[in-house]
Amino acid sequence: MSETLLFSPLTIRGVELKNRIVVPPMHQYSAIKGFPTDWHLMNAGKFAAGGAGLVIVESTKVERRGCGTVGDLGIWDDKFVEPLGRLVKFIKQQNAVAGIQLGHSGRKARATRPWEGDRPLQRTPEIDDWDEWTPVAPSAIAHSEKWPAPRALERHEVKDLVQAWGEAARRADAAGFDVLELHGAHGYLVHEFLSEKSNQRSDEYGGSELNRMRFVTEVTEAVRVHWPDHKPLFVRLSVEDNAGWGPEQSAHLARILKPKGVDVIDCSSGGITDVAPILGKEIRYSYQVPLSEYVKRHAGIMTMAVGLIIHGDQAEQILRDGQADLIAVGREILNNPNWPMDAALKLGVEGPFRNVPPQFGYWLGARDKRGFGTRPSTWQNGLRDPGKVS
Ligand SMILES: Cc1cc2nc3c(=O)[nH]c(=O)nc-3n(C[C@H](O)[C@H](O)[C@H](O)COP(=O)(O)O)c2cc1C
């Protein structure tokens, strides 16, 4: 299979992605007071060098109160623009597109890192702005018994927050990012507004489905004021949350957001409760792909599929079946940052090292031309004549 959809370019607005492979946002819990560190440069850098078309930097918080852990990245001040720009520069040098996800943890803020137990943080002297880090949410409803109740946002604070997302978009543009994703999933602030489980407000931001969609709609409008027309805007949704919000609501929201300037819905699930939505009977390969297909069909918008997409031919099939326009590979790219190269080889793509930097692409290409490498056919043919190696 030399002509693949996975390795065909896609232009969204004024931005061309060299292939359909996306590194989705993945928290590194490694920022210092919101600032990226060398870890972030190395992390985003290795994915960009590995050949992905688009690398989306983790959920970066639009205000201090929105930080999930002490290690979250921030973008609530202009001081973050330059250090984030360093990541962008490196990603672009590898011929990849640099994206960033904007987020706010809402009532799930002020928690430990996942490997420290994923529970509410205790006050420590190291956190010198503890009281400024109060978790806020649409209503004072705790995520579960394990979590403290957040403070309900005042109406004027909701308005301020909308503007904070807009300002964050301005900074993301100034840092040089070319794709912006709004985090509307996983039980964080935007999702908390959408869900009637977490949103019991009596003002225009609560009540009916349309009212609950108002926050993300206003956020999108505020973002589009600052985010240039030629740059794509994605929104990640928990298309199914198993708590009253499902594909129908998500497609409805996508139809509202599309004319406001949203180009792609990144289709995830869950997070508003601790019970993962089980679509069908169990979590399996491509388990969220039907959600992407549903939104794509019912909202007429491009979608990104994510969730246990692990193999190149699996990704290619999703695209061929018209279930998504982009494929995000998360944990598997942690396992193998060179996944795009690997997938290209396994799919038999012409010039599998074309998209990676010559520092290693040149040598791997030369080896491949001699018939040695990781193509399945090479493996199946067994060892070659060692005399041919030079
Ligand atoms: C370490 C880690 C951090 C994550 N951080 C984020 C994040 O910042 N924003 C987000 O929307 N999803 C986040 N996710 C979810 C991933 O983007 C992705 O949706 C999920 O891992 C499922 O895809 P996969 O099966 O390919 O890993 C994270 C996942 C992992 C493993």
XYZ file of C-alpha atoms and ligand atoms in Angstrom:
421
model
C 0.000 0.000 0.000
C 2.037 2.989 -1.124
C -0.787 5.550 -1.365
C -2.206 5.977 2.101
C -4.579 8.466 3.611
C -2.556 8.454 6.827
C 0.423 9.919 5.026
C -1.474 12.250 2.731
C -1.347 15.949 3.603
C -4.344 17.852 4.876
C -4.833 21.594 4.689
C -7.088 23.211 7.276
C -7.589 26.925 6.702
C -4.063 28.194 5.939
C -2.159 25.408 7.635
C -0.900 22.285 5.897
C -0.273 19.135 7.902
C 2.165 16.827 6.115
C 0.225 13.767 7.312
C -2.841 12.885 9.417
C -0.904 11.774 12.499
C -1.431 13.923 15.577
C 0.231 13.764 18.957
C -2.675 14.586 21.277
C -2.229 16.804 24.316
C -0.597 14.867 27.135
C 0.145 16.490 30.486
C 3.741 16.098 31.577
C 3.181 17.420 35.125
C 6.657 18.897 34.813
C 6.187 22.652 34.607
C 7.621 24.939 37.264
C 5.153 27.617 38.320
C 3.486 27.210 34.941
C 6.711 27.548 32.928
C 7.856 24.859 30.503
C 11.147 23.165 31.265
C 13.744 21.330 29.189
C 11.562 18.263 29.680
C 8.820 19.854 27.581
C 11.280 20.740 24.844
C 12.630 17.207 24.765
C 9.143 15.712 24.901
C 7.507 17.781 22.148
C 10.774 17.697 20.217
C 11.056 13.941 20.024
C 7.484 13.597 18.736
C 8.055 16.291 16.114
C 11.301 14.632 15.033
C 9.494 11.276 14.943
C 7.413 12.449 11.974
C 3.964 13.394 13.332
C 2.195 16.040 11.268
C 0.860 17.906 14.294
C 2.129 17.963 17.858
C -0.341 19.422 20.363
C 1.237 20.620 23.589
C -0.601 19.518 26.739
C -3.522 21.298 28.381
C -2.067 24.703 29.258
C -4.051 26.631 31.788
C -5.767 29.924 31.035
C -5.720 30.979 34.681
C -3.828 30.026 37.812
C -6.942 28.590 39.481
C -7.295 26.208 36.569
C -4.061 24.296 37.208
C -4.726 20.645 37.898
C -1.389 19.957 39.603
C 1.729 21.856 40.656
C 3.271 20.743 37.346
C 0.692 22.188 34.925
C 1.749 24.535 32.135
C 0.356 28.072 32.230
C -0.563 30.727 29.691
C -2.357 33.214 31.946
C 0.308 35.894 31.560
C 2.454 37.325 28.758
C 5.519 36.048 30.591
C 4.722 32.557 29.266
C 4.864 33.556 25.595
C 8.605 33.427 25.098
C 9.296 30.092 26.837
C 6.386 28.454 25.003
C 7.779 29.950 21.801
C 10.945 27.923 22.356
C 8.918 24.707 22.037
C 7.172 26.021 18.925
C 10.439 26.913 17.250
C 11.845 23.445 17.759
C 8.674 21.669 16.609
C 8.579 23.779 13.441
C 12.253 23.121 12.734
C 11.318 19.443 12.466
C 8.756 20.277 9.772
C 5.804 19.565 12.059
C 2.927 21.861 12.960
C 2.868 23.121 16.539
C -0.455 23.075 18.384
C -1.437 23.798 21.955
C -4.449 22.854 24.036
C -5.956 25.526 26.285
C -7.534 24.192 29.448
C -8.923 24.828 32.901
C -9.309 22.037 35.446
C -12.363 23.525 37.173
C -13.400 21.441 40.164
C -10.621 18.913 39.475
C -7.937 21.558 40.167
C -5.377 21.350 42.987
C -4.689 17.629 42.792
C -1.620 15.440 43.104
C 0.072 14.074 40.020
C -1.565 10.807 38.846
C 1.339 8.654 40.012
C 1.138 10.323 43.426
C -2.361 9.001 43.951
C -4.638 11.286 41.920
C -6.242 12.856 44.976
C -6.748 16.381 46.367
C -3.522 18.117 47.363
C -2.788 19.009 50.958
C -1.542 22.511 51.778
C 2.277 22.623 51.833
C 4.702 25.536 52.368
C 6.122 24.989 48.856
C 2.863 26.217 47.372
C 3.067 29.895 48.208
C -0.209 30.891 46.529
C -2.466 28.185 47.942
C -5.439 30.494 48.518
C -5.312 31.845 44.969
C -5.614 28.269 43.753
C -9.162 27.585 44.957
C -10.966 25.162 42.658
C -13.921 26.834 40.945
C -16.760 25.378 38.891
C -20.212 26.255 37.552
C -21.791 24.954 40.769
C -20.499 23.988 44.218
C -20.783 20.272 43.500
C -17.846 17.971 44.219
C -16.577 15.616 41.524
C -17.019 12.699 43.943
C -16.843 12.067 47.701
C -13.072 11.967 47.331
C -12.933 15.604 46.179
C -13.727 18.871 47.979
C -16.673 20.916 46.746
C -15.467 23.745 44.473
C -16.594 27.339 44.860
C -19.345 28.250 42.392
C -18.268 30.950 39.966
C -20.055 34.303 40.256
C -21.680 35.426 37.020
C -19.123 38.230 36.531
C -16.314 35.692 37.044
C -17.728 33.558 34.235
C -17.558 36.610 31.968
C -13.954 37.258 33.075
C -13.054 33.645 32.415
C -14.411 33.834 28.879
C -12.028 36.741 28.319
C -9.175 34.774 29.925
C -9.558 32.101 27.219
C -9.468 34.828 24.571
C -6.299 36.338 26.060
C -4.716 32.893 26.227
C -5.448 32.420 22.508
C -3.736 35.735 21.790
C -0.648 34.511 23.672
C -0.689 31.147 21.904
C -0.651 32.995 18.590
C 2.149 35.265 19.793
C 4.175 32.198 20.795
C 3.841 30.980 17.195
C 1.436 28.055 17.567
C -0.528 27.297 14.390
C -3.256 25.047 15.807
C -5.285 25.721 18.920
C -7.419 23.192 20.747
C -9.926 24.072 23.456
C -10.217 21.413 26.141
C -13.935 20.796 26.516
C -13.652 17.187 27.720
C -12.738 14.886 30.603
C -14.809 16.526 33.322
C -12.824 19.772 33.411
C -14.295 23.256 33.501
C -15.841 23.468 30.025
C -17.318 19.987 30.348
C -18.575 20.913 33.840
C -20.618 23.679 32.230
C -22.007 21.268 29.615
C -23.079 18.581 32.063
C -26.262 18.954 34.086
C -24.593 16.781 36.712
C -22.054 19.493 37.510
C -23.951 22.558 36.313
C -27.025 23.531 38.280
C -26.822 27.242 37.754
C -29.955 29.304 37.518
C -28.495 32.075 35.309
C -28.041 32.010 31.528
C -25.117 29.539 31.857
C -27.221 26.768 33.415
C -30.516 24.977 32.952
C -31.380 24.163 29.339
C -28.915 22.400 27.049
C -28.429 25.616 25.083
C -27.702 27.550 28.260
C -25.144 24.951 29.334
C -23.491 25.293 25.908
C -23.284 29.075 26.317
C -19.938 29.072 28.127
C -18.046 27.113 25.472
C -19.788 29.084 22.729
C -18.712 32.400 24.270
C -15.218 31.011 24.860
C -15.017 30.064 21.174
C -16.149 33.542 20.154
C -13.621 35.199 22.468
C -10.870 32.924 21.185
C -11.703 33.627 17.543
C -11.356 37.375 18.187
C -7.670 36.782 18.931
C -6.886 33.586 17.043
C -6.118 34.463 13.395
C -8.531 33.429 10.680
C -5.943 31.379 8.834
C -5.206 29.194 11.880
C -7.300 26.100 12.666
C -9.286 25.763 15.863
C -10.085 22.364 17.403
C -12.394 21.564 20.321
C -11.986 18.372 22.326
C -15.258 16.987 23.655
C -16.209 14.023 25.767
C -18.682 13.010 23.081
C -20.139 10.443 25.494
C -19.836 10.958 29.250
C -22.288 8.356 30.507
C -23.915 10.964 32.704
C -26.482 12.559 30.429
C -24.261 14.023 27.729
C -23.901 11.950 24.580
C -23.249 11.950 20.831
C -26.500 13.754 20.008
C -25.655 16.651 22.324
C -22.081 16.720 21.032
C -23.188 16.858 17.404
C -25.635 19.631 18.313
C -22.819 21.585 19.959
C -20.504 20.968 16.998
C -23.161 22.417 14.666
C -23.273 25.537 16.851
C -19.487 25.870 17.077
C -18.678 25.278 13.409
C -20.007 28.638 12.162
C -18.201 30.293 15.092
C -14.896 29.158 13.601
C -14.280 25.645 14.940
C -12.739 23.346 12.323
C -12.241 20.010 14.057
C -13.926 18.165 16.924
C -11.445 15.972 18.766
C -13.621 13.102 19.947
C -12.863 11.738 23.389
C -15.107 10.530 26.210
C -15.663 10.358 29.951
C -14.316 12.243 32.927
C -17.383 13.850 34.464
C -17.657 10.884 36.814
C -15.056 8.324 37.822
C -16.859 5.653 35.834
C -15.413 5.388 32.336
C -18.078 5.259 29.645
C -18.092 1.842 28.199
C -19.269 1.962 24.666
C -20.549 -1.430 23.755
C -19.284 -3.765 26.418
C -15.675 -3.088 27.063
C -12.798 -0.802 26.237
C -11.280 -2.132 23.035
C -9.112 -0.942 20.150
C -10.570 2.200 18.513
C -13.212 2.373 21.256
C -13.930 6.074 20.694
C -13.932 5.928 16.893
C -17.729 5.442 16.639
C -18.077 8.763 18.499
C -15.909 10.481 15.924
C -17.901 8.903 13.108
C -21.172 10.039 14.675
C -20.067 13.665 15.092
C -18.559 13.768 11.600
C -21.767 12.452 10.015
C -24.261 14.423 12.094
C -22.468 17.753 12.326
C -20.699 17.823 8.952
C -17.438 18.795 10.598
C -13.940 17.329 10.503
C -13.090 15.080 13.403
C -10.065 13.630 15.093
C -10.268 10.078 16.439
C -8.345 9.109 19.567
C -8.178 6.215 21.985
C -6.357 2.919 21.651
C -5.334 3.523 18.064
C -2.097 1.626 18.078
C -1.352 0.173 14.655
C -0.726 1.904 11.353
C -3.173 -0.248 9.415
C -5.787 0.354 12.126
C -5.344 4.124 11.693
C -5.446 3.850 7.911
C -8.675 1.842 8.028
C -10.394 4.468 10.211
C -9.562 7.127 7.628
C -10.592 4.925 4.700
C -13.900 4.163 6.373
C -14.517 7.893 6.665
C -14.776 7.755 10.445
C -12.297 10.581 11.069
C -10.048 13.074 9.303
C -7.155 12.950 11.743
C -5.731 10.228 13.943
C -4.323 10.972 17.380
C -1.896 8.464 18.821
C -1.312 9.069 22.533
C 0.150 6.368 24.751
C 1.529 4.404 21.828
C 3.615 7.391 20.784
C 4.944 7.512 24.356
C 6.013 3.940 23.765
C 7.449 4.722 20.352
C 8.017 8.400 19.511
C 9.012 7.248 16.026
C 5.576 5.686 15.498
C 4.972 7.613 12.240
C 8.126 6.146 10.700
C 7.225 2.717 11.933
C 3.686 3.015 10.542
C 5.037 4.248 7.194
C 7.292 1.221 6.929
C 4.580 -1.210 7.882
C 2.117 0.347 5.433
C 4.708 0.213 2.673
C 4.704 3.966 2.128
C 7.076 5.259 -0.531
C 9.954 7.156 1.153
C 9.076 6.291 4.764
C 11.829 8.532 6.111
C 10.932 11.522 3.954
C 9.242 13.313 6.805
C 11.887 12.949 9.484
C 15.034 14.986 10.003
C 18.040 13.977 7.873
C 20.141 13.514 11.000
C 18.599 10.075 11.168
C 16.256 9.920 8.179
C 19.192 9.887 5.740
C 20.822 6.858 7.370
C 17.647 4.908 7.816
C 16.666 5.602 4.214
C 20.048 4.328 2.999
C 19.699 1.168 5.079
C 16.168 0.647 3.820
C 17.291 0.928 0.175
C 19.678 -1.952 0.798
C 16.748 -4.063 1.921
C 17.413 -4.028 5.644
C 14.984 -2.594 8.093
C 11.735 -3.131 9.850
C 9.387 -3.597 6.914
C 7.333 -6.714 7.547
C 8.589 -8.188 4.267
C 12.206 -7.834 5.382
C 11.421 -9.594 8.594
C 9.498 -12.335 6.846
C 12.355 -12.910 4.397
C 14.655 -13.587 7.312
C 18.334 -12.655 7.422
C 19.911 -11.372 4.252
C 23.313 -12.274 2.953
C 25.673 -10.558 5.376
C 28.030 -9.982 2.454
C 25.692 -7.290 1.181
C 26.160 -5.137 4.259
C 28.764 -2.432 3.851
C 0.146 11.082 30.281
C -1.140 11.545 29.677
C -1.525 12.868 29.783
C -2.704 13.333 29.198
N -3.003 14.674 29.224
C -4.038 15.141 28.501
C -4.229 16.533 28.326
O -3.408 17.368 28.711
N -5.357 16.926 27.661
C -6.244 16.032 27.128
O -7.240 16.442 26.542
N -6.042 14.706 27.238
C -4.951 14.246 27.873
N -4.687 12.900 27.892
C -5.518 11.993 27.073
C -4.844 11.734 25.705
O -4.778 12.926 24.939
C -5.609 10.662 24.897
O -6.897 11.145 24.629
C -5.716 9.342 25.656
O -4.437 8.959 26.128
C -6.305 8.222 24.787
O -5.531 7.991 23.651
P -4.470 6.758 23.586
O -5.227 5.493 23.817
O -3.900 6.854 22.193
O -3.449 7.000 24.640
C -3.533 12.427 28.513
C -3.175 11.070 28.444
C -1.981 10.643 28.980
C -1.589 9.186 28.829
